[in-house]
Amino acid sequence: MSQRIVRIAGTGSYLPDHVLTNDALSRMVETNDEWIRERTGIRQRHIAADGEVTSDLATRAAERALEAAGLDATDIDLIVLATTTPDKTFPATATAVQAKLGAGPGAAFDVQAVCSGFLFALANADSLMKQGLFNRALVIGAETFSRILDWSDRGTCVLFGDGAGAAVLEAYDSLGENTGAGIITHHIRTDGTKSDLLHVDGGVSSTGTIGHVRMEGNRVFKHAVTNISAAIRAVLEETGLSSEDIDWFVPHQANQRILNGVASKMGIDESKVVSTIAMHGNTSAASIPLALDTAVRDGRIKPGQLILSEAMGGGFSWGASLFRM
Ligand code: UT7
């Protein structure tokens, strides 16, 4: 019996030119390089230029992913874009990317799951493609998170940055039993009762404003380690794989201490952890595809290797995905 497989055919990413260092931040708000590095692992983050919008970042990342996959924009029949910082309230930022790329004909829509957005987008695209509705997709995480930061709140403004990452997915029919190739499984969850711990204090139908990020950092931290570990356990139990089978762990980049805590709790060797937090900060939905592309391009991640990814963010939303490159 033939089986439909969805694989990642190429990755790409983009970071805005402007780099904001911890030292530069310490001249804007009461903080210092040592505190930021020790408590988070972050050394710098990139900030989008005036007039540079989320779809610009997403389009640059998508162009690089298409080039890596050896495909043209006209080959793409689905774009799923994860963002918390859309260009406009509507239409979806994915449609702006569709137009800028000249992609299609096909469908393009946004997914809102904050820092877990890329995994939610990946699960969506993978499922739609496995149903046979689409053949070649772009899954993108892109953020101009700097636009929703309160630059006087040192508890949040030091953490986040802007950027975009993209993956081209390709579906094909494989003859025979489950080959274990391509995207294997996902576990995605939300808990709306915890939304006050990490949210934006504004919105279209509530205040009529964009609002700013508000977070009770240490309470989010504790939930993050618990929820992420549960999601990882779920994907491993479902597939019968163990943490030793994982070639690379590509987590959402929120805090180096969360990355280390989860890796040690799940028995994942530190040498398998892909960490980009020092250079990118927390880029929300963009952080996983940015880290994935970094490790593909520097030669660490090779074709056929098994990748475990996880994320946790506002909502709360969280999840884990397992896929073979
Ligand atoms: O991606 C979405 C999910 N997000 C996360 O997973 C983030 C999870 N949370 C965290 O990463 C950490 O909780 C933070 C990095 C946000 C904060 O680290 P923490 O170790 O939990 O610090 P804290 O909030 O408990 O604050 C400790 C101290 C406080 O001072 P006092 O009360 O002990 O005098 C803060 O006022 O550090 C102070 N502080 C700072 N000091 C210098 C907080 N922010 C700063 C700062 N610079 N930027």
mmCIF file of C-alpha atoms and ligand atoms in Angstrom, residues 30-31 35 39-40 115 154-155 158-159 198 215 217-218 220-221 252 254-255 257-258 282 312-313, ligand 1:
data_model
loop_
_atom_site.group_PDB
_atom_site.id
_atom_site.type_symbol
_atom_site.label_atom_id
_atom_site.label_comp_id
_atom_site.label_asym_id
_atom_site.label_seq_id
_atom_site.Cartn_x
_atom_site.Cartn_y
_atom_site.Cartn_z
ATOM 1 C CA GLU A 30 18.255 49.326 34.121
ATOM 2 C CA THR A 31 19.984 46.071 33.227
ATOM 3 C CA TRP A 35 22.556 39.568 34.340
ATOM 4 C CA ARG A 39 19.917 34.398 33.546
ATOM 5 C CA THR A 40 19.112 33.808 29.825
ATOM 6 C CA CYS A 115 6.363 30.953 20.548
ATOM 7 C CA ARG A 154 13.475 45.137 31.761
ATOM 8 C CA GLY A 155 11.730 41.850 32.600
ATOM 9 C CA VAL A 158 15.887 42.163 27.062
ATOM 10 C CA LEU A 159 14.562 38.757 25.993
ATOM 11 C CA LEU A 198 2.197 35.571 29.329
ATOM 12 C CA MET A 215 5.045 38.109 31.485
ATOM 13 C CA GLY A 217 8.806 35.126 33.901
ATOM 14 C CA ASN A 218 9.619 32.720 36.701
ATOM 15 C CA VAL A 220 6.274 30.718 32.944
ATOM 16 C CA PHE A 221 9.718 29.162 33.367
ATOM 17 C CA HIS A 252 12.469 26.969 20.912
ATOM 18 C CA ALA A 254 13.516 31.155 25.178
ATOM 19 C CA ASN A 255 16.217 30.732 27.797
ATOM 20 C CA ARG A 257 18.517 27.472 31.302
ATOM 21 C CA ILE A 258 15.225 26.024 29.925
ATOM 22 C CA ASN A 282 13.943 34.788 21.706
ATOM 23 C CA MET A 312 6.288 26.616 24.817
ATOM 24 C CA GLY A 313 4.704 30.041 24.708
HETATM 25 O O1 UT7 B 1 9.182 32.075 24.844
HETATM 26 C C1 UT7 B 1 8.019 32.129 25.605
HETATM 27 C C2 UT7 B 1 8.210 31.497 26.908
HETATM 28 N N1 UT7 B 1 9.012 32.324 27.734
HETATM 29 C C3 UT7 B 1 9.795 31.782 28.619
HETATM 30 O O2 UT7 B 1 9.862 30.576 28.655
HETATM 31 C C4 UT7 B 1 10.525 32.678 29.564
HETATM 32 C C5 UT7 B 1 10.598 32.005 30.899
HETATM 33 N N2 UT7 B 1 11.180 32.803 31.938
HETATM 34 C C6 UT7 B 1 12.493 33.153 31.973
HETATM 35 O O3 UT7 B 1 13.226 32.871 31.060
HETATM 36 C C7 UT7 B 1 13.025 33.811 33.215
HETATM 37 O O4 UT7 B 1 12.049 33.748 34.223
HETATM 38 C C8 UT7 B 1 13.454 35.288 33.013
HETATM 39 C C9 UT7 B 1 14.723 35.336 32.180
HETATM 40 C C10 UT7 B 1 12.357 36.054 32.322
HETATM 41 C C11 UT7 B 1 13.753 35.944 34.350
HETATM 42 O O5 UT7 B 1 14.745 35.190 35.069
HETATM 43 P P1 UT7 B 1 14.487 34.816 36.609
HETATM 44 O O6 UT7 B 1 15.694 34.117 37.064
HETATM 45 O O7 UT7 B 1 13.176 34.087 36.675
HETATM 46 O O8 UT7 B 1 14.431 36.225 37.277
HETATM 47 P P2 UT7 B 1 13.247 36.893 38.132
HETATM 48 O O9 UT7 B 1 12.154 37.356 37.226
HETATM 49 O O10 UT7 B 1 12.879 36.000 39.270
HETATM 50 O O11 UT7 B 1 14.000 38.146 38.691
HETATM 51 C C12 UT7 B 1 15.139 38.014 39.562
HETATM 52 C C13 UT7 B 1 15.692 39.406 39.842
HETATM 53 C C14 UT7 B 1 14.644 40.388 40.295
HETATM 54 O O12 UT7 B 1 15.211 41.265 41.238
HETATM 55 P P3 UT7 B 1 14.957 41.053 42.810
HETATM 56 O O13 UT7 B 1 13.480 41.128 42.990
HETATM 57 O O14 UT7 B 1 15.523 39.697 43.122
HETATM 58 O O15 UT7 B 1 15.716 42.187 43.422
HETATM 59 C C15 UT7 B 1 14.337 41.165 39.030
HETATM 60 O O16 UT7 B 1 13.840 42.461 39.300
HETATM 61 O O17 UT7 B 1 16.270 39.953 38.642
HETATM 62 C C16 UT7 B 1 15.696 41.227 38.392
HETATM 63 N N3 UT7 B 1 15.648 41.436 36.951
HETATM 64 C C17 UT7 B 1 16.646 41.997 36.255
HETATM 65 N N4 UT7 B 1 17.834 42.504 36.614
HETATM 66 C C18 UT7 B 1 18.627 42.997 35.651
HETATM 67 C C19 UT7 B 1 14.640 41.078 36.107
HETATM 68 N N5 UT7 B 1 14.985 41.429 34.847
HETATM 69 C C20 UT7 B 1 16.213 42.002 34.921
HETATM 70 C C21 UT7 B 1 17.082 42.543 33.950
HETATM 71 N N6 UT7 B 1 18.260 43.023 34.352
HETATM 72 N N7 UT7 B 1 16.765 42.573 32.637
#
